[in-house]
Tab-separated table of C-alpha atoms in Angstrom:
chain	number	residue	atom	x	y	z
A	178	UNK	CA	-113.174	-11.402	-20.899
A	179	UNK	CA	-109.739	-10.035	-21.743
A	180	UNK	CA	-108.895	-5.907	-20.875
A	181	UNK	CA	-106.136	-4.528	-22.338
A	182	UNK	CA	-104.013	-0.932	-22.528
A	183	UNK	CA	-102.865	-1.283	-25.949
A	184	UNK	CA	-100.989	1.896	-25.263
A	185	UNK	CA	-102.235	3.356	-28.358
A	186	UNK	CA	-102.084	0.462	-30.854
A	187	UNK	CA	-104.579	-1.963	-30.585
A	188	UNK	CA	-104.473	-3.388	-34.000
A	189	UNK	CA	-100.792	-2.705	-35.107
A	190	UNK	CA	-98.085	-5.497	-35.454
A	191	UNK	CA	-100.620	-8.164	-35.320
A	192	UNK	CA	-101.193	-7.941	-31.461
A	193	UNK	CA	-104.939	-7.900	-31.626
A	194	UNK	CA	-104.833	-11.410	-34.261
A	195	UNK	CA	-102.961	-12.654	-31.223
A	196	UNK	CA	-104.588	-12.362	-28.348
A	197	UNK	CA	-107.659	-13.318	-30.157
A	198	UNK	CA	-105.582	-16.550	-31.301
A	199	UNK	CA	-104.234	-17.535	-27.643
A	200	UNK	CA	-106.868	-16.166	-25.616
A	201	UNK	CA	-110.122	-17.004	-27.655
A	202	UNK	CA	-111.739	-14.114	-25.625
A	203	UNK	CA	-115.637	-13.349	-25.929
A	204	UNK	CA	-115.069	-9.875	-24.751
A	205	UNK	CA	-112.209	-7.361	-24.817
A	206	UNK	CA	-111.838	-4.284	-23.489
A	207	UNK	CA	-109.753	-2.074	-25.044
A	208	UNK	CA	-107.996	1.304	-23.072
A	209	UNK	CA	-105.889	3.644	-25.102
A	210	UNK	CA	-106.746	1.996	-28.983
A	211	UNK	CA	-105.814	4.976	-30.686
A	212	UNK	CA	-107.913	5.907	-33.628
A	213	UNK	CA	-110.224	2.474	-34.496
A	214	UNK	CA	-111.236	4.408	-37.729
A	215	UNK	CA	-107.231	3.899	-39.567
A	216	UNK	CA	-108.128	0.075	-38.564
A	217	UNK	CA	-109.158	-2.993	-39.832
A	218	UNK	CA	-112.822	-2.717	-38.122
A	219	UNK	CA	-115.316	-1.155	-40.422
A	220	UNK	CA	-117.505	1.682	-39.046
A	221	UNK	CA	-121.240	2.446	-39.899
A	222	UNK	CA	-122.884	5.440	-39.457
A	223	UNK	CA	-124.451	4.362	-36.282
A	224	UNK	CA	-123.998	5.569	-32.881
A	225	UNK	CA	-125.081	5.160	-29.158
A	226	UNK	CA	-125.785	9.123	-28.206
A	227	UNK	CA	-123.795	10.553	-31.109
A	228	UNK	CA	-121.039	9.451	-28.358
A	229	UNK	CA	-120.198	5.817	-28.822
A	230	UNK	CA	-119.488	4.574	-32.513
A	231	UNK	CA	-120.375	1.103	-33.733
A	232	UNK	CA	-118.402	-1.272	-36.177
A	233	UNK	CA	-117.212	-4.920	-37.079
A	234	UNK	CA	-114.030	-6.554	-36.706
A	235	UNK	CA	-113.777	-9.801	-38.559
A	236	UNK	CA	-110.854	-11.509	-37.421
A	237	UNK	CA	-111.881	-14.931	-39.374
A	238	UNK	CA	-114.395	-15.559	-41.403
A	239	UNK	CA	-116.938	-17.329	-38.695
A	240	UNK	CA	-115.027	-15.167	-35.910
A	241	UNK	CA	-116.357	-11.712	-35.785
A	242	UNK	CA	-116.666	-8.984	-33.051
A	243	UNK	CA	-119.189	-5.736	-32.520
A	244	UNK	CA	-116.933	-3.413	-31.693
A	245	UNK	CA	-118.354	-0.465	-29.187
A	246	UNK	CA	-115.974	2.722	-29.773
A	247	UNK	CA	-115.650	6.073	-27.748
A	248	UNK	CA	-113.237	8.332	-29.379
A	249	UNK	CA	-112.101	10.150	-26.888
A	250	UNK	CA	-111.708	14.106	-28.000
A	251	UNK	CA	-110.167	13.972	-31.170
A	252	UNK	CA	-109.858	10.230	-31.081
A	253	UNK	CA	-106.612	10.190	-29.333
A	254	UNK	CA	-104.595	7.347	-28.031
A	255	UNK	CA	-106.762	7.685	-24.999
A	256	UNK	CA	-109.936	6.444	-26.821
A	257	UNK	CA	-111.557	3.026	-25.372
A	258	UNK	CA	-113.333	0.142	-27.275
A	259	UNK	CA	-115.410	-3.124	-26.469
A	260	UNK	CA	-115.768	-5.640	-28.742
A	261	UNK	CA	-118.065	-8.796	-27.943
A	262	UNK	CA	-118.752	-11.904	-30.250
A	263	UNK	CA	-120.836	-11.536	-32.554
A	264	UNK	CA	-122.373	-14.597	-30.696
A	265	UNK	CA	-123.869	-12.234	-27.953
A	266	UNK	CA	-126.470	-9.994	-28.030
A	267	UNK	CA	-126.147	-5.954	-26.849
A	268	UNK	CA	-129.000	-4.511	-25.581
A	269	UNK	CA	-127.578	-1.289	-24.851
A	270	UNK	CA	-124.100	0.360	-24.783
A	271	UNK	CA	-123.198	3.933	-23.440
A	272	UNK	CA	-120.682	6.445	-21.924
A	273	UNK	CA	-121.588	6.839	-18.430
A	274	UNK	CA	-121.502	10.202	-17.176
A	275	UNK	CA	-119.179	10.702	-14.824
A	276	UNK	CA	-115.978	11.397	-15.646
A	277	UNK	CA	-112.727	10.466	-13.190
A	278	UNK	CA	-110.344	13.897	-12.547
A	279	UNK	CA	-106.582	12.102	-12.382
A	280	UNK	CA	-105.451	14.860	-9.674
A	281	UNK	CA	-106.840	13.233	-6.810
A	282	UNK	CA	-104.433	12.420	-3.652
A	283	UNK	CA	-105.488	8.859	-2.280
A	284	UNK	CA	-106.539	10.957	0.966
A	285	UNK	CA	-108.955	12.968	-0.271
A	286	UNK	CA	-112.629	12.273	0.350
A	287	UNK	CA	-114.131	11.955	-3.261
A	288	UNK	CA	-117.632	11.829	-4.426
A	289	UNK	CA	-118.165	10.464	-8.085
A	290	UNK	CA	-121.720	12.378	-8.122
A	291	UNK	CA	-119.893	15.405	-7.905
A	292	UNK	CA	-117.542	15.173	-11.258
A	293	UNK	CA	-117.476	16.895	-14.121
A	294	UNK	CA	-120.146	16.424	-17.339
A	295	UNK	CA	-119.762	19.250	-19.284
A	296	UNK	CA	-117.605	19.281	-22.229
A	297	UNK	CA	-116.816	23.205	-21.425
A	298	UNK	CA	-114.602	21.685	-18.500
A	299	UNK	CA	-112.987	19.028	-20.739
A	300	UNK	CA	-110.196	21.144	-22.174
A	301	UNK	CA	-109.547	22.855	-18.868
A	302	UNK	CA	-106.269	20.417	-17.788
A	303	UNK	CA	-104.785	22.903	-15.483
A	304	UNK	CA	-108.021	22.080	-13.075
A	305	UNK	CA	-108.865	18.200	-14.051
A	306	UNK	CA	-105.731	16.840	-16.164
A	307	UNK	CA	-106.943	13.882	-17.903
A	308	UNK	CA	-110.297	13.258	-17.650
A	309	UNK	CA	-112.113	9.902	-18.332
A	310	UNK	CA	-115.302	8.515	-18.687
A	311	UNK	CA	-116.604	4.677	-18.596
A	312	UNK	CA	-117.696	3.080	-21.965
A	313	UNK	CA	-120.728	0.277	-20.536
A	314	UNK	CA	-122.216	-2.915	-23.190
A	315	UNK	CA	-124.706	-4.737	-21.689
A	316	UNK	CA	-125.345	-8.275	-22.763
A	317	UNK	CA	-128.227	-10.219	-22.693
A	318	UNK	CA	-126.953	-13.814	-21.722
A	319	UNK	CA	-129.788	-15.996	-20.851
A	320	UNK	CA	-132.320	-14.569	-18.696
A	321	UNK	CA	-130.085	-12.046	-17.321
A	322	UNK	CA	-128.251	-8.706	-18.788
A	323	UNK	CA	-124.602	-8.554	-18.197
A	324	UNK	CA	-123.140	-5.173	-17.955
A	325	UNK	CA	-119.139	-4.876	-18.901
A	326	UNK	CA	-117.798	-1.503	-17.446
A	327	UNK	CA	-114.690	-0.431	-19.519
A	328	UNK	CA	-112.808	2.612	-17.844
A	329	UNK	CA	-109.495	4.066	-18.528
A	330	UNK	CA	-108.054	5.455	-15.336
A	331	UNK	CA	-105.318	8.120	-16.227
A	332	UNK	CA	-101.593	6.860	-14.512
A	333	UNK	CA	-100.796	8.135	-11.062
A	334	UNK	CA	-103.833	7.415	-9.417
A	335	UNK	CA	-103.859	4.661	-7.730
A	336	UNK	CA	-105.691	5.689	-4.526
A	337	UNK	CA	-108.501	6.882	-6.429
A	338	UNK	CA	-108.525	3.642	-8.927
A	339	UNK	CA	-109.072	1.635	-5.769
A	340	UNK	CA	-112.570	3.863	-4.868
A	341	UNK	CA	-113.773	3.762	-7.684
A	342	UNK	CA	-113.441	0.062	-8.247
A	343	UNK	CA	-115.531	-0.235	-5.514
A	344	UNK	CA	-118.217	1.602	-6.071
């Protein structure tokens, strides 16, 4: 598993060809990829919850990823995306509903039941600048199901990174 904050180019100047390349990852997880759709991966009209868009990436011709994308807004730099061998099997992907307010001071009490879900409170930055969600595959691998949690936690948070992580 590789995760990377492509810092809003995921598949510019060949960077994606090489971590592929040197890392031979099964699944990467992608923060801040930009817009997927000006890419090399090729969309269908297919969707997890009219929320999270589906697509391939073929990076050789016997080496090819499902790719698991959630624009965020207007598919921004901020946008996140999973992509698993197209070895594995997904037997469900979604945006989790919680989404992670970057103004909180690493001594406040916080409880993630309590954040924001309504898109009405997405464009209000003055009270929750930078709001994220967490894109979730899971993978059937033998007799289990593997979930991969992909979250983008907005800079300056460190205190509240650390709580969430262990949730």
């Amino acid at each position: 598993i590789a995760t990377w904050n492509t810092q809003g180019n995921a598949f510019g100047d060949g960077k994606m060809n090489h971590l592929i390349q040197t890392f031979h990852p099964d699944i990467i997880c992608l923060q801040e990829c930009g817009d997927l759709y000006k890419t090399s991966v090729r969309f269908f009209e297919y969707s997890y919850g009219n929320t999270v868009n589906y697509g391939i990436f073929e990076y050789k011709e016997d080496d090819i990823y499902n790719v698991y994308f959630y624009p965020w807004r207007d598919a921004s730099r901020c946008s996140m995306a999973i992509l698993v061998k197209s070895t594995f099997t997904v037997s469900d992907c979604s945006l989790e509903g919680y989404d992670i307010p970057c103004n909180i001071e690493e001594s406040d009490e916080y409880d993630v039941s309590e954040t924001v879900n309504s898109n009405d409170d997405v464009d209000n930055i003055e009270k929750r600048k930078g709001l994220r969600s967490m894109l979730r595959v899971d993978i059937k691998h033998k007799d289990a199901i593997i979930s991969i949690n992909n979250v983008h936690l907005p800079s300056g948070c460190p205190g509240f990174a650390r709580k969430v992580g262990s949730v």
